[in-house]
PDB file of C-alpha atoms and ligand atoms in Angstrom:
ATOM      1  CA  MET A  22      15.302 -27.807  -8.667  1.00  0.00           C
ATOM      2  CA  ILE A  23      12.540 -30.072 -10.014  1.00  0.00           C
ATOM      3  CA  GLU A  24      12.965 -33.810  -9.769  1.00  0.00           C
ATOM      4  CA  MET A  25      10.367 -36.441 -10.651  1.00  0.00           C
ATOM      5  CA  GLN A  26      10.802 -40.178 -10.345  1.00  0.00           C
ATOM      6  CA  ASP A  27       8.222 -42.608 -11.682  1.00  0.00           C
ATOM      7  CA  VAL A  28       5.508 -40.031 -11.206  1.00  0.00           C
ATOM      8  CA  MET A  29       1.990 -41.068 -12.045  1.00  0.00           C
ATOM      9  CA  LYS A  30      -1.209 -38.972 -11.923  1.00  0.00           C
ATOM     10  CA  LYS A  31      -4.645 -40.537 -12.087  1.00  0.00           C
ATOM     11  CA  TYR A  32      -7.559 -38.183 -11.799  1.00  0.00           C
ATOM     12  CA  GLY A  33     -10.664 -38.994  -9.695  1.00  0.00           C
ATOM     13  CA  ASN A  34     -12.648 -39.943 -12.815  1.00  0.00           C
ATOM     14  CA  GLY A  35     -10.130 -42.653 -13.660  1.00  0.00           C
ATOM     15  CA  THR A  36      -8.194 -40.743 -16.365  1.00  0.00           C
ATOM     16  CA  THR A  37      -4.462 -41.392 -16.152  1.00  0.00           C
ATOM     17  CA  ALA A  38      -2.891 -38.120 -17.287  1.00  0.00           C
ATOM     18  CA  ILE A  39       0.746 -38.814 -16.370  1.00  0.00           C
ATOM     19  CA  ARG A  40       2.340 -42.271 -16.588  1.00  0.00           C
ATOM     20  CA  ASN A  41       5.715 -42.964 -14.966  1.00  0.00           C
ATOM     21  CA  ILE A  42       7.533 -39.745 -15.685  1.00  0.00           C
ATOM     22  CA  THR A  43      11.122 -39.444 -14.585  1.00  0.00           C
ATOM     23  CA  VAL A  44      12.784 -36.149 -15.265  1.00  0.00           C
ATOM     24  CA  LYS A  45      15.174 -33.591 -13.715  1.00  0.00           C
ATOM     25  CA  ILE A  46      15.174 -29.844 -14.318  1.00  0.00           C
ATOM     26  CA  ASP A  47      18.129 -27.924 -12.917  1.00  0.00           C
ATOM     27  CA  GLN A  48      18.189 -24.440 -11.390  1.00  0.00           C
ATOM     28  CA  GLY A  49      18.466 -21.828 -14.108  1.00  0.00           C
ATOM     29  CA  GLU A  50      17.151 -23.987 -16.976  1.00  0.00           C
ATOM     30  CA  PHE A  51      14.527 -22.885 -19.484  1.00  0.00           C
ATOM     31  CA  VAL A  52      12.313 -25.783 -20.533  1.00  0.00           C
ATOM     32  CA  TYR A  53       9.524 -26.004 -23.028  1.00  0.00           C
ATOM     33  CA  VAL A  54       6.877 -28.659 -22.531  1.00  0.00           C
ATOM     34  CA  VAL A  55       5.243 -29.582 -25.817  1.00  0.00           C
ATOM     35  CA  GLY A  56       2.763 -32.133 -27.061  1.00  0.00           C
ATOM     36  CA  PRO A  57      -0.745 -32.530 -28.536  1.00  0.00           C
ATOM     37  CA  SER A  58      -3.910 -31.469 -26.749  1.00  0.00           C
ATOM     38  CA  GLY A  59      -4.676 -33.860 -23.880  1.00  0.00           C
ATOM     39  CA  ALA A  60      -1.068 -35.098 -23.737  1.00  0.00           C
ATOM     40  CA  GLY A  61      -0.706 -34.153 -20.087  1.00  0.00           C
ATOM     41  CA  LYS A  62       1.287 -30.891 -20.311  1.00  0.00           C
ATOM     42  CA  SER A  63      -0.883 -28.932 -17.909  1.00  0.00           C
ATOM     43  CA  THR A  64      -1.133 -31.845 -15.507  1.00  0.00           C
ATOM     44  CA  PHE A  65       2.653 -32.261 -15.580  1.00  0.00           C
ATOM     45  CA  ILE A  66       3.187 -28.652 -14.539  1.00  0.00           C
ATOM     46  CA  LYS A  67       0.288 -28.627 -12.052  1.00  0.00           C
ATOM     47  CA  LEU A  68       2.081 -31.406 -10.194  1.00  0.00           C
ATOM     48  CA  MET A  69       5.059 -29.048  -9.780  1.00  0.00           C
ATOM     49  CA  TYR A  70       3.232 -26.371  -7.824  1.00  0.00           C
ATOM     50  CA  ARG A  71       0.960 -28.853  -6.087  1.00  0.00           C
ATOM     51  CA  GLU A  72      -2.206 -27.735  -7.784  1.00  0.00           C
ATOM     52  CA  GLU A  73      -2.602 -31.491  -8.301  1.00  0.00           C
ATOM     53  CA  LYS A  74      -1.084 -34.228  -6.139  1.00  0.00           C
ATOM     54  CA  ALA A  75       0.789 -37.093  -7.823  1.00  0.00           C
ATOM     55  CA  THR A  76      -0.844 -40.474  -7.367  1.00  0.00           C
ATOM     56  CA  LYS A  77       2.482 -42.371  -7.249  1.00  0.00           C
ATOM     57  CA  GLY A  78       6.202 -41.720  -7.382  1.00  0.00           C
ATOM     58  CA  GLN A  79       8.661 -39.172  -5.940  1.00  0.00           C
ATOM     59  CA  LEU A  80       8.547 -35.523  -6.603  1.00  0.00           C
ATOM     60  CA  ASN A  81      10.813 -32.803  -5.263  1.00  0.00           C
ATOM     61  CA  VAL A  82      10.521 -29.119  -6.103  1.00  0.00           C
ATOM     62  CA  ALA A  83      12.627 -26.260  -4.729  1.00  0.00           C
ATOM     63  CA  GLY A  84      13.679 -28.412  -1.806  1.00  0.00           C
ATOM     64  CA  PHE A  85      10.166 -29.645  -0.895  1.00  0.00           C
ATOM     65  CA  ASP A  86       9.206 -33.307  -0.964  1.00  0.00           C
ATOM     66  CA  LEU A  87       5.817 -32.966  -2.579  1.00  0.00           C
ATOM     67  CA  MET A  88       4.720 -36.516  -1.718  1.00  0.00           C
ATOM     68  CA  ASN A  89       5.108 -35.824   2.001  1.00  0.00           C
ATOM     69  CA  ILE A  90       4.624 -32.041   2.289  1.00  0.00           C
ATOM     70  CA  LYS A  91       2.301 -30.917   5.069  1.00  0.00           C
ATOM     71  CA  ASN A  92      -0.658 -28.761   4.091  1.00  0.00           C
ATOM     72  CA  ARG A  93       0.648 -25.932   6.202  1.00  0.00           C
ATOM     73  CA  ASP A  94       3.894 -25.939   4.194  1.00  0.00           C
ATOM     74  CA  ILE A  95       2.201 -25.660   0.809  1.00  0.00           C
ATOM     75  CA  PRO A  96       2.125 -21.826   0.950  1.00  0.00           C
ATOM     76  CA  LEU A  97       5.890 -21.950   1.517  1.00  0.00           C
ATOM     77  CA  LEU A  98       6.339 -24.048  -1.618  1.00  0.00           C
ATOM     78  CA  ARG A  99       4.134 -21.652  -3.571  1.00  0.00           C
ATOM     79  CA  ARG A 100       6.336 -18.720  -2.601  1.00  0.00           C
ATOM     80  CA  GLU A 101       9.138 -20.400  -4.515  1.00  0.00           C
ATOM     81  CA  ILE A 102       7.015 -20.793  -7.617  1.00  0.00           C
ATOM     82  CA  GLY A 103       5.449 -18.110  -9.808  1.00  0.00           C
ATOM     83  CA  VAL A 104       2.660 -19.242 -12.142  1.00  0.00           C
ATOM     84  CA  VAL A 105       1.320 -17.651 -15.324  1.00  0.00           C
ATOM     85  CA  PHE A 106      -1.722 -18.795 -17.309  1.00  0.00           C
ATOM     86  CA  GLN A 107      -3.030 -18.403 -20.839  1.00  0.00           C
ATOM     87  CA  ASP A 108      -5.927 -16.227 -19.609  1.00  0.00           C
ATOM     88  CA  TYR A 109      -3.873 -13.957 -17.257  1.00  0.00           C
ATOM     89  CA  LYS A 110      -6.214 -14.335 -14.247  1.00  0.00           C
ATOM     90  CA  LEU A 111      -5.844 -10.765 -13.026  1.00  0.00           C
ATOM     91  CA  LEU A 112      -8.225  -9.432 -10.386  1.00  0.00           C
ATOM     92  CA  PRO A 113     -10.650  -7.198 -12.351  1.00  0.00           C
ATOM     93  CA  LYS A 114     -11.526  -4.857  -9.511  1.00  0.00           C
ATOM     94  CA  LYS A 115      -7.901  -4.055  -8.583  1.00  0.00           C
ATOM     95  CA  THR A 116      -5.561  -1.732 -10.429  1.00  0.00           C
ATOM     96  CA  ILE A 117      -2.390  -2.975 -12.022  1.00  0.00           C
ATOM     97  CA  TYR A 118      -0.435  -1.773  -8.993  1.00  0.00           C
ATOM     98  CA  GLU A 119      -2.834  -3.509  -6.617  1.00  0.00           C
ATOM     99  CA  ASN A 120      -2.804  -6.750  -8.617  1.00  0.00           C
ATOM    100  CA  VAL A 121       0.942  -7.054  -8.228  1.00  0.00           C
ATOM    101  CA  ALA A 122       1.131  -5.642  -4.695  1.00  0.00           C
ATOM    102  CA  TYR A 123      -1.492  -8.126  -3.516  1.00  0.00           C
ATOM    103  CA  ALA A 124       0.890 -11.053  -4.022  1.00  0.00           C
ATOM    104  CA  MET A 125       3.253  -9.417  -1.494  1.00  0.00           C
ATOM    105  CA  GLN A 126       0.570  -8.320   0.908  1.00  0.00           C
ATOM    106  CA  VAL A 127      -0.743 -11.847   1.362  1.00  0.00           C
ATOM    107  CA  ILE A 128       2.637 -13.062   2.534  1.00  0.00           C
ATOM    108  CA  GLY A 129       2.935 -10.149   4.981  1.00  0.00           C
ATOM    109  CA  ARG A 130       5.613  -7.968   3.392  1.00  0.00           C
ATOM    110  CA  LYS A 131       6.061  -4.421   4.704  1.00  0.00           C
ATOM    111  CA  PRO A 132       4.261  -1.646   2.766  1.00  0.00           C
ATOM    112  CA  ARG A 133       7.530   0.150   2.031  1.00  0.00           C
ATOM    113  CA  ASP A 134       9.135  -2.998   0.599  1.00  0.00           C
ATOM    114  CA  ILE A 135       6.013  -3.664  -1.424  1.00  0.00           C
ATOM    115  CA  LYS A 136       6.019  -0.228  -3.067  1.00  0.00           C
ATOM    116  CA  LYS A 137       9.647  -0.465  -4.048  1.00  0.00           C
ATOM    117  CA  ARG A 138       9.475  -3.996  -5.407  1.00  0.00           C
ATOM    118  CA  VAL A 139       6.148  -3.553  -7.255  1.00  0.00           C
ATOM    119  CA  MET A 140       7.529  -0.569  -9.103  1.00  0.00           C
ATOM    120  CA  GLU A 141      10.681  -2.478  -9.895  1.00  0.00           C
ATOM    121  CA  VAL A 142       8.856  -5.417 -11.515  1.00  0.00           C
ATOM    122  CA  LEU A 143       6.376  -3.173 -13.376  1.00  0.00           C
ATOM    123  CA  ASP A 144       9.394  -1.357 -14.759  1.00  0.00           C
ATOM    124  CA  LEU A 145      10.902  -4.650 -15.828  1.00  0.00           C
ATOM    125  CA  VAL A 146       7.756  -5.573 -17.775  1.00  0.00           C
ATOM    126  CA  GLY A 147       7.518  -2.030 -19.203  1.00  0.00           C
ATOM    127  CA  LEU A 148       4.278  -1.014 -17.517  1.00  0.00           C
ATOM    128  CA  LYS A 149       5.332   1.478 -14.879  1.00  0.00           C
ATOM    129  CA  HIS A 150       3.148   4.088 -16.574  1.00  0.00           C
ATOM    130  CA  LYS A 151       0.019   1.926 -16.210  1.00  0.00           C
ATOM    131  CA  VAL A 152      -0.008   1.477 -12.408  1.00  0.00           C
ATOM    132  CA  ARG A 153      -3.386   3.194 -11.906  1.00  0.00           C
ATOM    133  CA  VAL A 154      -5.397   1.499 -14.647  1.00  0.00           C
ATOM    134  CA  PHE A 155      -7.563  -1.607 -14.419  1.00  0.00           C
ATOM    135  CA  PRO A 156      -6.933  -4.846 -16.268  1.00  0.00           C
ATOM    136  CA  THR A 157      -9.780  -4.352 -18.727  1.00  0.00           C
ATOM    137  CA  GLU A 158      -8.092  -1.125 -19.869  1.00  0.00           C
ATOM    138  CA  LEU A 159      -5.032  -3.073 -21.049  1.00  0.00           C
ATOM    139  CA  SER A 160      -4.376  -5.062 -24.186  1.00  0.00           C
ATOM    140  CA  GLY A 161      -3.933  -8.855 -23.840  1.00  0.00           C
ATOM    141  CA  GLY A 162      -0.151  -8.551 -24.185  1.00  0.00           C
ATOM    142  CA  GLU A 163      -0.074  -5.946 -21.460  1.00  0.00           C
ATOM    143  CA  GLN A 164      -2.310  -8.000 -19.183  1.00  0.00           C
ATOM    144  CA  GLN A 165       0.014 -10.965 -19.597  1.00  0.00           C
ATOM    145  CA  ARG A 166       2.992  -8.730 -18.709  1.00  0.00           C
ATOM    146  CA  VAL A 167       1.198  -7.713 -15.484  1.00  0.00           C
ATOM    147  CA  ALA A 168       0.538 -11.417 -14.736  1.00  0.00           C
ATOM    148  CA  ILE A 169       4.244 -12.068 -15.226  1.00  0.00           C
ATOM    149  CA  ALA A 170       5.126  -9.164 -12.909  1.00  0.00           C
ATOM    150  CA  ARG A 171       2.806 -10.586 -10.278  1.00  0.00           C
ATOM    151  CA  ALA A 172       4.293 -14.069 -10.721  1.00  0.00           C
ATOM    152  CA  ILE A 173       7.901 -12.882 -10.126  1.00  0.00           C
ATOM    153  CA  VAL A 174       7.303 -10.161  -7.537  1.00  0.00           C
ATOM    154  CA  ASN A 175       8.222 -12.480  -4.653  1.00  0.00           C
ATOM    155  CA  THR A 176      11.390 -13.584  -6.514  1.00  0.00           C
ATOM    156  CA  PRO A 177      10.434 -17.221  -6.965  1.00  0.00           C
ATOM    157  CA  LYS A 178      13.034 -19.836  -7.873  1.00  0.00           C
ATOM    158  CA  VAL A 179      10.785 -21.204 -10.610  1.00  0.00           C
ATOM    159  CA  LEU A 180       8.424 -19.541 -13.073  1.00  0.00           C
ATOM    160  CA  ILE A 181       5.850 -21.886 -14.493  1.00  0.00           C
ATOM    161  CA  ALA A 182       3.837 -20.781 -17.522  1.00  0.00           C
ATOM    162  CA  ASP A 183       0.976 -22.715 -19.099  1.00  0.00           C
ATOM    163  CA  GLU A 184       0.629 -21.528 -22.694  1.00  0.00           C
ATOM    164  CA  PRO A 185       1.376 -17.900 -21.777  1.00  0.00           C
ATOM    165  CA  THR A 186       1.173 -16.802 -25.418  1.00  0.00           C
ATOM    166  CA  GLY A 187      -1.922 -18.892 -26.232  1.00  0.00           C
ATOM    167  CA  ASN A 188      -4.219 -15.882 -26.544  1.00  0.00           C
ATOM    168  CA  LEU A 189      -1.735 -13.454 -28.061  1.00  0.00           C
ATOM    169  CA  ASP A 190      -0.840 -12.384 -31.595  1.00  0.00           C
ATOM    170  CA  PRO A 191       2.704 -13.072 -32.859  1.00  0.00           C
ATOM    171  CA  GLU A 192       4.072  -9.636 -31.959  1.00  0.00           C
ATOM    172  CA  ASN A 193       2.813  -9.810 -28.369  1.00  0.00           C
ATOM    173  CA  SER A 194       3.942 -13.363 -28.115  1.00  0.00           C
ATOM    174  CA  TRP A 195       7.531 -12.382 -28.940  1.00  0.00           C
ATOM    175  CA  GLU A 196       7.374  -9.644 -26.337  1.00  0.00           C
ATOM    176  CA  ILE A 197       6.344 -12.205 -23.712  1.00  0.00           C
ATOM    177  CA  MET A 198       9.109 -14.523 -24.797  1.00  0.00           C
ATOM    178  CA  LYS A 199      11.713 -11.765 -24.549  1.00  0.00           C
ATOM    179  CA  LEU A 200      10.517 -11.118 -21.043  1.00  0.00           C
ATOM    180  CA  LEU A 201      10.597 -14.788 -19.983  1.00  0.00           C
ATOM    181  CA  ASP A 202      14.094 -15.028 -21.399  1.00  0.00           C
ATOM    182  CA  LYS A 203      15.235 -12.006 -19.433  1.00  0.00           C
ATOM    183  CA  ILE A 204      13.781 -13.419 -16.243  1.00  0.00           C
ATOM    184  CA  ASN A 205      15.519 -16.715 -16.930  1.00  0.00           C
ATOM    185  CA  THR A 206      18.819 -14.933 -17.587  1.00  0.00           C
ATOM    186  CA  GLN A 207      18.515 -13.367 -14.156  1.00  0.00           C
ATOM    187  CA  GLY A 208      18.566 -16.864 -12.649  1.00  0.00           C
ATOM    188  CA  THR A 209      14.924 -18.025 -12.455  1.00  0.00           C
ATOM    189  CA  THR A 210      14.153 -21.479 -13.736  1.00  0.00           C
ATOM    190  CA  VAL A 211      11.404 -21.305 -16.421  1.00  0.00           C
ATOM    191  CA  VAL A 212       9.070 -24.154 -17.357  1.00  0.00           C
ATOM    192  CA  MET A 213       6.667 -23.298 -20.156  1.00  0.00           C
ATOM    193  CA  ALA A 214       3.998 -25.416 -21.819  1.00  0.00           C
ATOM    194  CA  THR A 215       3.299 -24.293 -25.359  1.00  0.00           C
ATOM    195  CA  HIS A 216       1.752 -25.263 -28.703  1.00  0.00           C
ATOM    196  CA  ASN A 217       3.750 -22.606 -30.518  1.00  0.00           C
ATOM    197  CA  ALA A 218       6.213 -24.391 -32.811  1.00  0.00           C
ATOM    198  CA  GLN A 219       7.614 -21.169 -34.160  1.00  0.00           C
ATOM    199  CA  ILE A 220       8.612 -19.984 -30.691  1.00  0.00           C
ATOM    200  CA  VAL A 221      10.088 -23.372 -29.728  1.00  0.00           C
ATOM    201  CA  ASN A 222      12.127 -23.474 -32.958  1.00  0.00           C
ATOM    202  CA  THR A 223      13.303 -19.886 -32.870  1.00  0.00           C
ATOM    203  CA  ILE A 224      14.137 -19.180 -29.219  1.00  0.00           C
ATOM    204  CA  ARG A 225      15.998 -22.396 -28.560  1.00  0.00           C
ATOM    205  CA  HIS A 226      15.854 -24.133 -25.215  1.00  0.00           C
ATOM    206  CA  ARG A 227      15.454 -27.686 -23.878  1.00  0.00           C
ATOM    207  CA  VAL A 228      12.248 -29.283 -25.179  1.00  0.00           C
ATOM    208  CA  ILE A 229      10.358 -31.970 -23.248  1.00  0.00           C
ATOM    209  CA  ALA A 230       7.769 -33.598 -25.457  1.00  0.00           C
ATOM    210  CA  VAL A 231       4.849 -35.274 -23.704  1.00  0.00           C
ATOM    211  CA  GLU A 232       2.426 -37.623 -25.355  1.00  0.00           C
ATOM    212  CA  ASN A 233      -0.223 -39.786 -23.726  1.00  0.00           C
ATOM    213  CA  GLY A 234       1.179 -38.936 -20.311  1.00  0.00           C
ATOM    214  CA  ARG A 235       4.748 -39.980 -21.146  1.00  0.00           C
ATOM    215  CA  ILE A 236       7.915 -38.094 -22.084  1.00  0.00           C
ATOM    216  CA  ILE A 237       8.574 -39.218 -25.629  1.00  0.00           C
ATOM    217  CA  ARG A 238      11.519 -36.943 -26.227  1.00  0.00           C
ATOM    218  CA  ASP A 239      13.759 -34.749 -24.137  1.00  0.00           C
ATOM    219  CA  GLN A 240      15.867 -32.590 -26.375  1.00  0.00           C
ATOM    220  CA  VAL A 241      18.672 -30.526 -24.933  1.00  0.00           C
ATOM    221  CA  GLU A 242      19.103 -26.890 -25.897  1.00  0.00           C
ATOM    222  CA  GLY A 243      21.172 -26.551 -29.025  1.00  0.00           C
ATOM    223  CA  GLU A 244      20.022 -29.740 -30.719  1.00  0.00           C
ATOM    224  CA  TYR A 245      18.707 -28.681 -34.109  1.00  0.00           C
ATOM    225  CA  GLY A 246      15.179 -28.698 -35.366  1.00  0.00           C
ATOM    226  CA  TYR A 247      12.055 -29.742 -33.668  1.00  0.00           C
ATOM    227  CA  ASP A 248       8.627 -30.649 -35.023  1.00  0.00           C
ATOM    228  CA  VAL A 249       6.040 -29.612 -32.544  1.00  0.00           C
TER     229      VAL A 249
HETATM  230  N1  LIG B 303      -9.325 -32.301 -13.513  1.00  0.00           N
HETATM  231  C1  LIG B 303      -9.324 -33.319 -14.350  1.00  0.00           C
HETATM  232  N2  LIG B 303     -10.082 -34.432 -14.123  1.00  0.00           N
HETATM  233  C2  LIG B 303     -10.075 -35.475 -14.957  1.00  0.00           C
HETATM  234  N3  LIG B 303      -9.325 -35.567 -16.026  1.00  0.00           N
HETATM  235  C3  LIG B 303      -8.560 -34.491 -16.322  1.00  0.00           C
HETATM  236  C4  LIG B 303      -8.502 -33.331 -15.539  1.00  0.00           C
HETATM  237  N4  LIG B 303      -7.672 -32.452 -16.084  1.00  0.00           N
HETATM  238  C5  LIG B 303      -7.187 -33.055 -17.197  1.00  0.00           C
HETATM  239  N5  LIG B 303      -7.725 -34.274 -17.362  1.00  0.00           N
HETATM  240  C6  LIG B 303      -7.396 -35.226 -18.439  1.00  0.00           C
HETATM  241  O1  LIG B 303      -6.005 -35.555 -18.367  1.00  0.00           O
HETATM  242  C7  LIG B 303      -5.432 -35.637 -19.634  1.00  0.00           C
HETATM  243  C8  LIG B 303      -4.296 -34.631 -19.769  1.00  0.00           C
HETATM  244  O2  LIG B 303      -4.871 -33.288 -19.682  1.00  0.00           O
HETATM  245  P1  LIG B 303      -3.986 -32.002 -19.644  1.00  0.00           P
HETATM  246  O3  LIG B 303      -4.869 -30.864 -19.361  1.00  0.00           O
HETATM  247  O4  LIG B 303      -2.850 -32.218 -18.722  1.00  0.00           O
HETATM  248  O5  LIG B 303      -3.473 -31.960 -21.177  1.00  0.00           O
HETATM  249  P2  LIG B 303      -2.701 -30.834 -21.999  1.00  0.00           P
HETATM  250  O6  LIG B 303      -1.534 -31.476 -22.645  1.00  0.00           O
HETATM  251  O7  LIG B 303      -2.426 -29.662 -21.094  1.00  0.00           O
HETATM  252  O8  LIG B 303      -3.738 -30.438 -23.140  1.00  0.00           O
HETATM  253  P3  LIG B 303      -4.013 -28.989 -23.854  1.00  0.00           P
HETATM  254  O9  LIG B 303      -2.900 -28.832 -24.840  1.00  0.00           O
HETATM  255  O10 LIG B 303      -5.316 -29.150 -24.476  1.00  0.00           O
HETATM  256  O11 LIG B 303      -3.972 -27.925 -22.803  1.00  0.00           O
HETATM  257  C9  LIG B 303      -6.556 -35.435 -20.639  1.00  0.00           C
HETATM  258  O12 LIG B 303      -7.067 -36.717 -21.001  1.00  0.00           O
HETATM  259  C10 LIG B 303      -7.615 -34.677 -19.809  1.00  0.00           C
HETATM  260  O13 LIG B 303      -8.909 -34.958 -20.315  1.00  0.00           O
HETATM  261 MG1  LIG B 304      -3.047 -27.686 -21.110  1.00  0.00          MG
END
C-alpha cells in the first residue's frame, strides 16, 4: 500500500527533514507515527499524499509511483487518500452536509449518489442530526468527526491523520480513536501521527518512531509497552 525506499526530503531552505527512510505499510494496517517535535512526522506523511515531493528515493502509494507521477494524475492519487488534520480545516461558510458533499462534488459524482453517501458517513460518525449546522456551531470533537467523514466519503484506501486528537480533551480523543479503529476494521489503512502516549499505549497498533528524520524503531502490534 505504502512503500518507501531510501527516501530523503530536503526542504528548499536546506533543512533535511527525512533521511533515508525505508518502510512498508500493508493494506489494512493501522500505524502510529511518533517522535519528538521536529522529528519529521508531518513531513513523512506529507510525502505519502504528495503534499511534499521526496528529494531522493523510491515511493509508491496505492499503486502510484510518486517519484514519476504526472501532475495530472495527482488528483487520482488523492482520491485514494483521505487526510485529517489537527485543526479540522472545515469550510466555515458551508454546512456540515455541504462540507462533506463538496468532496464528492469536486470529483463529479452524481447528486443522488452524493446524498446517499454523505448521509451514510455522517451516520457513521454520529452526526446525522447536525447536517444543517455550520462548523462554528459544533464542538471540537464534532468538527473532527465531520473532517473524518469528509476524508472517508470517497472511500479512500488510506486515511492519513496528522495529530487528529491534538486539540481535543481525553474524552473526545477516545471518541475519535474509536472511529478511526472502526474505519480501519472496515479495511482502510490508517496512518496517524501523534504525541499522545496514552492512546498509543492503550489502543495497540504498530508504532513507527521517527527521530531526526530517521526511523529509530518500528514496533509491531502486540509488542508490549512503548515510551512515547
Ligand atoms: N515547509 C518547510 N520548510 C522548511 N523546513 C520545514 C518545513 N516543514 C518542516 N520543516 C522542518 O523539517 C523538520 C521536520 O518537521 P516536521 O513538521 O515534519 O516535524 P514533526 O515531527 O511533524 O513535528 P511536530 O511534532 O512539531 O508536528 C523540522 O526541522 C522542521 O523545522
Ligand atoms: Mg507535525
